[in-house]
Short mmCIF file of C-alpha atoms in Angstrom, two decimals:
data_model
loop_
_atom_site.label_atom_id
_atom_site.label_comp_id
_atom_site.label_asym_id
_atom_site.label_seq_id
_atom_site.Cartn_x
_atom_site.Cartn_y
_atom_site.Cartn_z
CA MET A 1 10.81 -33.86 20.26
CA LYS A 2 13.47 -33.77 17.57
CA LEU A 3 11.78 -33.91 14.19
CA GLU A 4 12.59 -36.75 11.81
CA ASN A 5 10.52 -35.65 8.85
CA LYS A 6 8.75 -38.00 6.50
CA VAL A 7 8.92 -36.73 2.92
CA PHE A 8 6.16 -37.32 0.33
CA GLU A 9 6.32 -36.53 -3.37
CA LEU A 10 4.11 -33.58 -4.18
CA LYS A 11 1.94 -35.54 -6.63
CA ASN A 12 1.13 -38.11 -3.93
CA PHE A 13 1.09 -35.69 -1.02
CA ALA A 14 -2.66 -35.40 -0.40
CA SER A 15 -3.29 -39.15 -0.75
CA GLU A 16 -0.38 -40.04 1.56
CA MET A 17 -1.59 -37.58 4.16
CA ALA A 18 -5.08 -39.05 3.93
CA LYS A 19 -3.59 -42.51 4.59
CA LEU A 20 -1.85 -41.22 7.70
CA LYS A 21 -5.23 -40.25 9.07
CA SER A 22 -7.35 -43.17 7.88
CA GLU A 23 -4.84 -46.02 8.23
CA LYS A 24 -2.44 -44.81 10.97
CA HIS A 25 -5.01 -42.78 12.95
CA PHE A 26 -3.04 -39.54 12.93
CA ASP A 27 -6.29 -37.63 13.38
CA PHE A 28 -4.90 -34.54 15.15
CA LEU A 29 -3.15 -32.01 12.92
CA ILE A 30 -1.17 -30.11 15.57
CA THR A 31 0.14 -27.38 13.29
CA ILE A 32 1.42 -26.49 9.84
CA VAL A 33 4.73 -24.65 9.75
CA GLY A 34 5.32 -22.65 6.60
CA GLU A 35 8.99 -21.98 5.97
CA ASP A 36 11.43 -20.59 3.46
CA PHE A 37 14.04 -23.35 3.43
CA GLY A 38 16.48 -21.32 1.36
CA GLU A 39 17.96 -23.25 -1.57
CA GLU A 40 15.38 -26.03 -1.07
CA GLY A 41 12.60 -23.55 -1.73
CA LEU A 42 9.34 -22.75 0.03
CA GLY A 43 7.55 -25.52 1.87
CA CYS A 44 5.74 -26.76 4.94
CA ILE A 45 6.22 -29.06 7.90
CA TYR A 46 3.11 -30.80 9.21
CA ILE A 47 3.11 -32.08 12.80
CA LEU A 48 0.56 -34.82 13.53
CA GLU A 49 -0.58 -36.88 16.52
CA ASN A 50 -2.32 -40.22 16.90
CA THR A 51 -4.89 -39.48 19.62
CA ASN A 52 -4.99 -43.13 20.69
CA SER A 53 -1.28 -43.76 21.21
CA HIS A 54 -0.21 -40.06 21.40
CA GLU A 55 2.59 -40.83 18.94
CA ARG A 56 3.72 -37.75 17.05
CA ILE A 57 5.29 -37.50 13.60
CA SER A 58 6.26 -34.75 11.19
CA VAL A 59 5.94 -34.55 7.42
CA LYS A 60 7.89 -32.19 5.18
CA THR A 61 6.99 -31.13 1.67
CA ILE A 62 8.52 -28.61 -0.70
CA ALA A 63 6.13 -26.53 -2.78
CA GLY A 64 5.90 -27.03 -6.52
CA GLY A 65 6.35 -24.19 -9.00
CA ASP A 66 8.69 -21.23 -8.63
CA ARG A 67 8.64 -18.65 -5.85
CA ASP A 68 6.03 -16.57 -7.66
CA SER A 69 3.70 -19.51 -8.19
CA ALA A 70 4.44 -21.90 -5.31
CA TYR A 71 1.73 -24.46 -4.57
CA ILE A 72 0.95 -27.47 -2.38
CA PRO A 73 -2.22 -29.61 -2.47
CA SER A 74 -4.63 -28.65 0.29
CA ILE A 75 -5.46 -31.05 3.13
CA SER A 76 -8.38 -28.94 4.41
CA LYS A 77 -10.81 -31.71 3.43
CA ILE A 78 -8.88 -34.16 5.64
CA TRP A 79 -8.37 -32.01 8.74
CA LYS A 80 -10.69 -29.04 9.28
CA SER A 81 -7.97 -27.15 11.16
CA ALA A 82 -6.00 -26.95 7.91
CA ASP A 83 -8.47 -24.32 6.66
CA PHE A 84 -6.98 -21.52 8.76
CA LEU A 85 -3.50 -23.03 9.03
CA GLU A 86 -3.09 -23.08 5.24
CA ARG A 87 -4.42 -19.54 4.97
CA GLU A 88 -1.80 -18.46 7.50
CA VAL A 89 0.98 -20.02 5.42
CA TYR A 90 -0.39 -18.36 2.27
CA ASP A 91 -0.56 -15.01 4.05
CA PHE A 92 3.08 -14.99 5.15
CA LEU A 93 4.84 -17.10 2.50
CA GLY A 94 2.61 -16.90 -0.57
CA ILE A 95 2.18 -20.66 -1.03
CA LYS A 96 -1.16 -21.38 -2.67
CA PHE A 97 -2.98 -24.52 -1.54
CA LEU A 98 -4.68 -26.28 -4.44
CA GLY A 99 -8.35 -26.99 -3.77
CA HIS A 100 -8.62 -24.80 -0.67
CA PRO A 101 -12.03 -23.11 -0.94
CA ASP A 102 -11.08 -19.79 0.67
CA MET A 103 -7.54 -18.72 -0.20
CA ARG A 104 -7.56 -15.24 1.33
CA ARG A 105 -5.05 -13.60 3.63
CA LEU A 106 -5.79 -14.41 7.26
CA TYR A 107 -4.00 -11.66 9.17
CA LEU A 108 -2.63 -9.02 6.82
CA ARG A 109 -4.64 -6.54 4.76
CA SER A 110 -5.92 -7.78 1.43
CA ASP A 111 -3.84 -5.11 -0.34
CA PHE A 112 -0.60 -5.97 1.51
CA GLU A 113 2.24 -6.58 -0.94
CA GLY A 114 4.74 -9.36 -0.39
CA TYR A 115 5.11 -12.26 2.02
CA PRO A 116 6.96 -11.28 5.22
CA LEU A 117 8.24 -14.71 6.33
CA ARG A 118 10.23 -15.19 3.14
CA LYS A 119 13.93 -14.70 3.72
CA ASP A 120 14.20 -12.26 0.81
CA TYR A 121 11.37 -10.01 2.01
CA ASP A 122 12.33 -6.32 2.01
CA MET A 123 12.13 -5.22 5.66
CA SER A 124 13.09 -1.58 5.01
CA PRO A 125 10.81 1.08 6.54
CA GLU A 126 10.21 2.51 3.07
CA ASN A 127 8.63 -0.77 1.98
CA ASN A 128 6.52 -1.16 5.13
CA LYS A 129 4.69 2.11 5.58
CA TYR A 130 1.47 2.13 7.53
CA THR A 131 -1.70 3.44 5.93
CA LEU A 132 -4.86 4.86 7.47
CA GLU A 133 -6.88 3.95 4.40
CA SER A 134 -9.65 1.37 4.81
CA ASP A 135 -8.83 -2.18 3.75
CA PRO A 136 -10.42 -2.72 0.30
CA GLU A 137 -11.90 -6.11 1.21
CA PRO A 138 -13.13 -8.10 -1.80
CA ASP A 139 -16.50 -9.84 -1.50
CA TYR A 140 -15.13 -12.98 -3.14
CA THR A 141 -12.39 -15.49 -2.55
CA ASN A 142 -10.17 -17.63 -4.77
CA GLU A 143 -9.83 -21.37 -5.14
CA TRP A 144 -6.61 -22.32 -6.92
CA SER A 145 -6.02 -25.27 -9.23
CA LEU A 146 -3.68 -26.32 -12.03
CA ASP A 147 -4.80 -26.24 -15.65
CA GLU A 148 -3.80 -28.82 -18.26
CA ASN A 149 -0.49 -26.97 -18.78
CA GLY A 150 0.37 -27.03 -15.10
CA LYS A 151 -0.32 -23.32 -14.65
CA LEU A 152 -2.09 -21.91 -11.59
CA VAL A 153 -5.62 -20.68 -12.25
CA ALA A 154 -8.05 -19.10 -9.80
CA THR A 155 -11.78 -19.72 -9.56
CA GLN A 156 -13.66 -16.96 -7.78
CA HIS A 157 -16.36 -17.71 -5.20
CA LYS A 158 -18.67 -15.02 -3.83
CA LEU A 159 -18.68 -14.81 -0.06
CA PHE A 160 -22.20 -13.40 0.24
CA GLY A 161 -25.44 -13.77 -1.66
CA ASP A 162 -27.48 -10.76 -2.77
CA ASP A 163 -30.03 -11.32 -0.01
CA ASP A 164 -27.59 -12.13 2.81
CA TYR A 165 -27.92 -9.98 5.93
CA VAL A 166 -24.41 -9.44 7.31
CA ILE A 167 -23.44 -7.84 10.60
CA ASN A 168 -20.05 -7.38 12.24
CA ILE A 169 -19.46 -8.47 15.83
CA GLY A 170 -16.25 -6.59 16.63
CA PRO A 171 -13.52 -5.60 16.27
CA GLN A 172 -14.60 -2.90 18.75
CA HIS A 173 -16.95 -4.97 20.89
CA PRO A 174 -16.48 -5.94 24.56
CA ALA A 175 -17.84 -9.47 24.11
CA THR A 176 -15.26 -10.38 21.46
CA HIS A 177 -12.64 -10.12 24.24
CA GLY A 178 -10.33 -8.05 22.09
CA VAL A 179 -10.00 -6.87 18.52
CA LEU A 180 -11.53 -9.86 16.74
CA ARG A 181 -14.06 -9.27 13.98
CA LEU A 182 -16.71 -11.87 13.28
CA GLN A 183 -18.48 -11.22 9.99
CA THR A 184 -21.81 -12.92 10.64
CA VAL A 185 -24.47 -13.88 8.09
CA LEU A 186 -27.94 -14.01 9.67
CA ASP A 187 -31.33 -15.40 8.80
CA GLY A 188 -33.46 -13.39 11.21
CA GLU A 189 -31.72 -14.08 14.53
CA THR A 190 -30.25 -17.41 13.38
CA VAL A 191 -26.58 -17.61 12.44
CA ARG A 192 -26.01 -19.03 8.95
CA LYS A 193 -22.29 -18.40 8.51
CA ILE A 194 -19.35 -16.77 10.31
CA TYR A 195 -16.19 -15.43 8.70
CA PRO A 196 -13.63 -14.58 11.41
CA HIS A 197 -11.20 -11.77 10.62
CA CYS A 198 -7.95 -11.89 12.58
CA GLY A 199 -4.83 -9.75 12.58
CA TYR A 200 -6.03 -6.45 14.04
CA ILE A 201 -3.13 -6.47 16.53
CA HIS A 202 -0.70 -8.62 14.53
CA ARG A 203 2.82 -7.67 15.66
CA GLY A 204 5.05 -9.94 13.58
CA VAL A 205 6.45 -11.84 16.55
CA GLU A 206 7.66 -14.83 14.51
CA LYS A 207 9.46 -12.55 12.04
CA MET A 208 11.10 -10.56 14.83
CA CYS A 209 12.42 -13.79 16.34
CA GLU A 210 14.55 -14.35 13.23
CA ASP A 211 16.64 -11.31 14.19
CA TYR A 212 16.70 -11.87 17.96
CA THR A 213 19.10 -13.98 19.96
CA TYR A 214 17.47 -16.79 21.93
CA PRO A 215 17.34 -14.91 25.25
CA GLN A 216 15.85 -11.89 23.46
CA THR A 217 12.96 -13.95 22.05
CA LEU A 218 11.73 -14.85 25.54
CA ALA A 219 10.08 -11.50 26.27
CA LEU A 220 7.83 -11.85 23.23
CA THR A 221 6.12 -15.01 24.55
CA ASP A 222 4.76 -13.26 27.63
CA ARG A 223 2.89 -10.86 25.38
CA LEU A 224 1.12 -13.49 23.29
CA ASP A 225 -1.48 -15.12 25.52
CA TYR A 226 -0.67 -12.94 28.53
CA LEU A 227 -2.90 -15.16 30.71
CA SER A 228 -0.62 -18.10 29.86
CA ALA A 229 2.63 -16.15 30.01
CA MET A 230 4.38 -18.75 32.18
CA MET A 231 3.34 -21.66 29.96
CA ASN A 232 4.19 -19.81 26.75
CA ARG A 233 7.70 -19.15 27.97
CA HIS A 234 7.89 -22.66 29.45
CA ALA A 235 7.33 -24.09 25.97
CA LEU A 236 9.96 -21.84 24.38
CA VAL A 237 12.71 -22.42 26.95
CA SER A 238 11.92 -26.16 26.89
CA VAL A 239 12.46 -26.50 23.15
CA VAL A 240 15.78 -24.65 23.40
CA GLU A 241 16.84 -26.67 26.46
CA GLU A 242 15.94 -29.94 24.72
CA ALA A 243 17.92 -28.97 21.64
CA MET A 244 20.95 -28.00 23.75
CA GLY A 245 20.67 -31.01 26.08
CA VAL A 246 20.32 -28.90 29.23
CA GLU A 247 19.63 -30.95 32.38
CA LEU A 248 17.47 -29.07 34.89
CA SER A 249 17.52 -29.47 38.65
CA ASP A 250 14.46 -30.77 40.47
CA ARG A 251 14.10 -27.39 42.14
CA ILE A 252 13.62 -25.73 38.76
CA LYS A 253 11.03 -28.32 37.76
CA TYR A 254 9.10 -27.84 41.01
CA ILE A 255 9.12 -24.05 40.73
CA ARG A 256 8.03 -24.11 37.08
CA THR A 257 5.17 -26.52 37.80
CA ILE A 258 3.95 -24.38 40.70
CA MET A 259 4.17 -21.18 38.66
CA ASP A 260 2.33 -22.77 35.73
CA GLU A 261 -0.54 -23.78 38.02
CA LEU A 262 -0.71 -20.36 39.64
CA GLN A 263 -0.93 -18.92 36.12
CA ARG A 264 -3.72 -21.39 35.29
CA LEU A 265 -5.62 -20.27 38.39
CA ASP A 266 -5.14 -16.65 37.34
CA SER A 267 -6.47 -17.36 33.84
CA HIS A 268 -9.43 -19.49 34.88
CA LEU A 269 -10.53 -16.95 37.48
CA LEU A 270 -10.55 -14.30 34.76
CA PHE A 271 -12.45 -16.75 32.53
CA TYR A 272 -15.10 -17.10 35.25
CA SER A 273 -15.30 -13.33 35.62
CA CYS A 274 -15.61 -12.70 31.87
CA CYS A 275 -18.28 -15.39 31.44
CA ALA A 276 -20.25 -13.67 34.18
CA GLN A 277 -19.74 -10.24 32.68
CA ASP A 278 -20.80 -11.39 29.22
CA LEU A 279 -24.04 -12.73 30.67
CA GLY A 280 -24.63 -9.63 32.79
CA ALA A 281 -23.79 -11.20 36.18
CA LEU A 282 -21.81 -8.28 37.58
CA THR A 283 -21.54 -9.60 41.15
CA ALA A 284 -19.94 -12.87 39.98
CA PHE A 285 -17.55 -10.82 37.82
CA ILE A 286 -16.42 -8.85 40.87
CA TYR A 287 -16.01 -12.02 42.96
CA GLY A 288 -13.76 -13.60 40.34
CA MET A 289 -11.64 -10.48 39.94
CA ARG A 290 -11.36 -10.15 43.72
CA ASP A 291 -9.89 -13.63 44.11
CA ARG A 292 -7.67 -13.33 41.04
CA GLU A 293 -5.90 -10.47 42.81
CA GLU A 294 -4.88 -12.87 45.55
CA VAL A 295 -3.22 -15.17 42.99
CA LEU A 296 -1.41 -12.25 41.36
CA ASN A 297 -0.14 -11.06 44.74
CA VAL A 298 1.60 -14.41 45.28
CA MET A 299 3.19 -14.45 41.83
CA GLU A 300 4.25 -10.81 41.97
CA GLU A 301 6.42 -11.25 45.07
CA THR A 302 8.72 -13.57 43.12
CA THR A 303 8.40 -12.42 39.50
CA GLY A 304 7.79 -8.71 39.95
CA GLY A 305 4.98 -8.86 37.40
CA ARG A 306 1.23 -9.18 37.49
CA LEU A 307 0.16 -9.48 33.85
CA ILE A 308 3.51 -9.91 32.08
CA GLN A 309 5.58 -12.59 33.81
CA ASN A 310 9.26 -12.38 32.78
CA TYR A 311 10.43 -15.28 34.93
CA TYR A 312 11.66 -18.41 33.13
CA ARG A 313 15.08 -18.40 31.48
CA ILE A 314 16.93 -20.85 29.28
CA GLY A 315 18.38 -23.06 32.00
CA GLY A 316 16.00 -22.29 34.83
CA CYS A 317 14.43 -19.22 36.44
CA GLN A 318 15.33 -15.53 36.56
CA GLU A 319 15.55 -15.53 40.37
CA ASP A 320 14.89 -17.91 43.23
CA ILE A 321 11.46 -17.87 44.85
CA ASP A 322 10.68 -15.18 47.42
CA PRO A 323 11.30 -16.17 51.08
CA ASN A 324 7.55 -15.86 51.74
CA PHE A 325 6.54 -17.75 48.60
CA VAL A 326 5.87 -21.13 50.25
CA SER A 327 3.77 -19.70 53.07
CA ASN A 328 1.89 -17.40 50.69
CA VAL A 329 0.97 -20.25 48.33
CA LYS A 330 -0.32 -22.29 51.27
CA LYS A 331 -2.38 -19.31 52.47
CA LEU A 332 -3.73 -18.86 48.95
CA CYS A 333 -4.83 -22.50 48.74
CA ASN A 334 -6.64 -22.26 52.08
CA TYR A 335 -8.23 -18.97 51.04
CA ILE A 336 -9.50 -19.99 47.63
CA LYS A 337 -10.91 -23.48 48.26
CA PRO A 338 -14.09 -22.20 49.97
CA LYS A 339 -14.57 -19.67 47.16
CA PHE A 340 -15.36 -22.38 44.60
CA LYS A 341 -18.67 -23.09 46.32
CA GLU A 342 -19.34 -19.36 46.36
CA PHE A 343 -18.74 -19.22 42.60
CA ASP A 344 -21.18 -22.10 42.06
CA ASP A 345 -23.85 -20.62 44.34
CA ILE A 346 -23.86 -17.24 42.64
CA PHE A 347 -23.34 -18.18 38.99
CA THR A 348 -23.01 -21.89 38.09
CA GLY A 349 -26.42 -22.82 39.41
CA ASN A 350 -28.12 -19.64 38.25
CA VAL A 351 -31.13 -20.28 35.99
CA ILE A 352 -30.00 -17.64 33.48
CA THR A 353 -26.54 -19.20 33.28
CA ASN A 354 -28.07 -22.60 32.59
CA ASN A 355 -30.45 -21.25 29.96
CA ARG A 356 -27.58 -19.50 28.15
CA PHE A 357 -25.04 -22.36 28.46
CA VAL A 358 -26.72 -25.77 28.60
CA GLY A 359 -27.13 -27.34 25.16
CA VAL A 360 -25.79 -24.21 23.43
CA GLY A 361 -22.86 -24.19 21.00
CA LYS A 362 -22.17 -27.92 20.84
CA LEU A 363 -18.92 -29.23 19.39
CA SER A 364 -18.64 -32.96 18.75
CA LEU A 365 -15.62 -35.03 19.72
CA GLU A 366 -14.80 -35.69 16.06
CA ASP A 367 -14.95 -31.99 15.18
CA ALA A 368 -12.97 -30.97 18.26
CA ILE A 369 -10.12 -33.21 17.11
CA SER A 370 -10.43 -32.24 13.44
CA TYR A 371 -10.30 -28.52 14.28
CA GLY A 372 -7.51 -29.10 16.82
CA CYS A 373 -9.51 -27.51 19.65
CA THR A 374 -7.24 -28.50 22.52
CA GLY A 375 -7.56 -27.51 26.17
CA GLY A 376 -10.87 -27.14 27.96
CA THR A 377 -12.82 -26.84 24.70
CA GLY A 378 -11.70 -30.26 23.49
CA ARG A 379 -11.96 -31.86 26.92
CA ALA A 380 -15.56 -30.62 27.20
CA SER A 381 -16.25 -32.79 24.12
CA GLY A 382 -14.63 -35.86 25.67
CA TRP A 383 -11.17 -35.50 24.10
CA HIS A 384 -8.37 -36.47 26.51
CA ASN A 385 -5.84 -33.98 25.14
CA ASP A 386 -4.03 -32.61 28.19
CA VAL A 387 -0.34 -32.21 27.31
CA ARG A 388 0.54 -32.60 31.00
CA LYS A 389 -0.78 -36.19 30.83
CA ASN A 390 -0.02 -37.24 27.25
CA HIS A 391 3.45 -35.67 26.92
CA SER A 392 4.37 -35.07 30.52
CA TYR A 393 6.99 -32.50 31.50
CA ALA A 394 8.28 -30.80 34.68
CA MET A 395 6.72 -32.59 37.71
CA TYR A 396 3.33 -33.55 36.24
CA ASP A 397 4.10 -37.26 36.00
CA LYS A 398 5.32 -37.38 39.61
CA ILE A 399 2.15 -36.15 41.33
CA ASP A 400 -1.50 -37.15 41.62
CA TRP A 401 -4.05 -35.14 39.67
CA ASN A 402 -7.01 -35.74 37.34
CA GLU A 403 -7.59 -34.66 33.77
CA ILE A 404 -11.05 -33.08 33.66
CA THR A 405 -13.32 -34.13 30.78
CA TYR A 406 -17.02 -33.86 29.99
CA ASN A 407 -18.97 -35.20 27.02
CA ASN A 408 -21.67 -32.77 25.89
CA GLY A 409 -19.33 -30.31 24.20
CA ASP A 410 -21.65 -27.37 24.95
CA CYS A 411 -21.01 -24.02 26.61
CA PHE A 412 -21.85 -25.39 30.05
CA ASP A 413 -19.35 -28.24 29.83
CA ARG A 414 -16.65 -25.89 28.57
CA TYR A 415 -17.38 -23.72 31.59
CA LYS A 416 -17.38 -26.67 33.99
CA VAL A 417 -14.03 -27.97 32.75
CA ARG A 418 -12.34 -24.72 33.77
CA MET A 419 -14.11 -24.56 37.11
CA ASP A 420 -13.04 -28.13 37.96
CA GLU A 421 -9.50 -27.53 36.70
CA MET A 422 -9.06 -24.76 39.27
CA LYS A 423 -9.64 -27.33 42.00
CA GLN A 424 -7.06 -29.60 40.41
CA SER A 425 -4.57 -26.72 40.25
CA VAL A 426 -4.99 -26.18 43.99
CA HIS A 427 -4.54 -29.94 44.53
CA ILE A 428 -1.29 -29.85 42.53
CA LEU A 429 -0.02 -26.82 44.45
CA GLU A 430 -0.70 -28.47 47.80
CA GLN A 431 1.30 -31.54 46.83
CA LEU A 432 4.33 -29.57 45.66
CA ILE A 433 4.62 -26.51 47.85
CA ASP A 434 5.97 -28.24 50.98
CA ASN A 435 8.40 -30.41 49.03
CA ILE A 436 10.44 -27.98 46.92
CA PRO A 437 13.95 -29.47 47.04
CA GLU A 438 17.17 -27.57 47.57
CA GLY A 439 19.34 -26.98 44.54
CA ASP A 440 20.03 -24.54 41.74
CA PHE A 441 17.26 -22.31 40.45
CA TYR A 442 19.34 -21.65 37.33
CA ILE A 443 21.82 -23.79 35.40
CA LYS A 444 24.42 -21.35 34.09
CA GLN A 445 24.64 -21.09 30.30
CA LYS A 446 27.28 -19.67 27.99
CA PRO A 447 27.09 -15.89 27.41
CA ILE A 448 26.20 -16.54 23.76
CA ILE A 449 23.63 -19.30 23.42
CA LYS A 450 23.86 -21.28 20.20
CA VAL A 451 21.55 -24.18 19.39
CA PRO A 452 22.80 -27.17 17.34
CA GLU A 453 21.46 -27.63 13.84
CA GLY A 454 18.12 -29.40 13.62
CA GLN A 455 14.38 -29.05 14.03
CA TRP A 456 12.43 -29.53 17.26
CA TYR A 457 8.87 -29.17 18.51
CA THR A 458 7.91 -28.91 22.18
CA SER A 459 4.58 -28.06 23.80
CA CYS A 460 3.05 -27.27 27.18
CA GLU A 461 -0.52 -27.19 28.46
CA GLY A 462 -1.53 -23.55 28.48
CA SER A 463 -4.70 -22.11 29.95
CA ARG A 464 -6.55 -22.60 26.66
CA GLY A 465 -4.87 -25.72 25.31
CA GLU A 466 -1.62 -26.77 23.70
CA ILE A 467 0.93 -24.01 23.25
CA GLY A 468 3.67 -25.38 21.01
CA VAL A 469 6.98 -24.07 19.69
CA TYR A 470 8.69 -25.25 16.50
CA LEU A 471 12.38 -24.41 16.24
CA ASP A 472 14.56 -24.69 13.14
CA SER A 473 18.19 -23.98 14.05
CA ARG A 474 21.10 -23.62 11.67
CA GLY A 475 23.62 -23.63 14.53
CA ASP A 476 23.56 -19.86 14.99
CA LYS A 477 22.79 -17.65 18.00
CA LYS A 478 19.45 -16.78 16.39
CA PRO A 479 16.66 -19.15 15.30
CA TYR A 480 16.32 -19.68 11.55
CA ARG A 481 12.59 -20.16 12.06
CA LEU A 482 10.57 -19.98 15.27
CA LYS A 483 6.89 -20.86 14.97
CA PHE A 484 4.36 -20.67 17.79
CA ARG A 485 1.36 -22.98 17.77
CA PRO A 486 -1.34 -20.72 19.22
CA MET A 487 -4.10 -22.06 21.42
CA GLY A 488 -6.79 -19.70 20.16
CA LEU A 489 -6.58 -19.93 16.35
CA SER A 490 -8.19 -23.38 16.23
CA LEU A 491 -10.93 -22.21 18.60
CA VAL A 492 -11.81 -19.27 16.36
CA SER A 493 -11.66 -21.45 13.24
CA ALA A 494 -14.33 -23.72 14.77
CA MET A 495 -16.76 -20.88 15.53
CA ASP A 496 -18.60 -21.24 12.23
CA GLU A 497 -19.10 -24.97 12.88
CA ILE A 498 -20.24 -24.38 16.46
CA LEU A 499 -22.62 -21.49 15.78
CA ARG A 500 -24.39 -22.45 12.56
CA GLY A 501 -28.08 -22.71 13.43
CA GLU A 502 -27.69 -21.01 16.81
CA LYS A 503 -29.11 -17.58 17.73
CA ILE A 504 -27.02 -14.43 17.47
CA ALA A 505 -27.16 -14.03 21.27
CA ASP A 506 -25.53 -17.47 21.59
CA LEU A 507 -22.46 -16.11 19.82
CA ILE A 508 -21.65 -14.20 23.00
CA SER A 509 -21.98 -17.35 25.15
CA VAL A 510 -19.85 -19.39 22.78
CA GLY A 511 -17.14 -16.75 22.57
CA ALA A 512 -17.05 -16.51 26.36
CA THR A 513 -16.63 -20.27 26.88
CA LEU A 514 -14.09 -20.75 24.07
CA ASP A 515 -11.92 -18.39 26.14
CA TYR A 516 -9.58 -17.24 23.35
CA VAL A 517 -7.05 -14.44 23.88
CA ILE A 518 -6.49 -12.30 20.80
CA PRO A 519 -2.68 -11.65 20.88
CA ASP A 520 -2.22 -15.43 21.02
CA ILE A 521 -4.22 -15.76 17.79
CA ASP A 522 -2.66 -12.81 15.99
CA ARG A 523 0.96 -13.05 17.17
#
């Protein structure tokens, strides 16, 4: 969608945003985009959705103060997802959010100097040397406010009490599914508080995109959530195509829809395997990995990749599908359908699985929306959030398929959503594979791609939820600002809410069923 930003005065910003939620039912804060707007100053764009009508709007605000003391009122008391989203903006642009209770860096080291997403940030190697010294993490955080003279003042809050027992789950821990560190406060075996620490593999993707041409940015998306590589790139090429007014052939839409669903099968089969591994069910892990190989074999014949899928281009696809692609997809569907019962027999109905999943790690519908937990996590809580239904793209509005939802919001329902979605993916593939129309697999573009001036946001349904791309173009061959809405950051931000009062062993079950992928979070 092309953004037509509402603008609120800074003094009324928090109250106007609260009205959007309470009076207009914009209860889903999709993302906050921090940006250096140049002469306008530092500021943010907020993208919101009404979960009843699925209407989307955007709000723009410019920070008060100068560049050294930029501030915006916090909305973390209105939408819980704003907690981490505002910390991300502070980390990279230095905007302080008044009233936010935990204004620490989210990704970068606490002793990092400067704010990399500012346009005047010094990118020279001399100013960005790596250190092997330990991060001097403070045991307190700051809450910022304005004094009677309009000056920023910080109030310190201790993170831990003198008697708190704190352990670290990760960053080197197999059950965190990557380098994620969960600083966990315990009372015996009961979780009292979790502070997630992100950024251990932060690679500065959004900053790199400012110096890349549009075709060059595509390779970076496949390395974010590598189990949603197709959907990540689908979202990026779609926002560029929308901005340029590119009309795609039906063949391209068919191929992209089929590839997205193959990627979803790939991801959900790995999800099944990892859930089993985390609970010690090694046989189920091997079964899932065995069948995932069959999916990768089909994709590899066309894309040449198994984990990293460099296939979609601006204007279509890199190459046409392999001559054996149609027959191989049909064979895959026939092969995998009987396996779903096998998965259920060996793991879903297992008494240990049920004891570890049922009633554990509940997330309410209200909290799922407030934290922005899209995908299977939100749908397990009864939230109908599937982008393929609510903001349809490609061929999803032309075929018959069901959005899977449950209502308990526990680990078992999060698991069941993914298991049922695999059956829907097969159902989608069977409807499309025999009907791929003739036509172009690529609509030729100019050698130098330039996007008209403006701001756009487009999203796709990834394996873990909504993957969105915000694009601010100044009419150049490079994006002025490219922001990715990750699927996993909102899931990690909700872990404290989900796990408070649960046992430490339940942290492993919850992490497994949230199904986050770390490079997607860190970017």
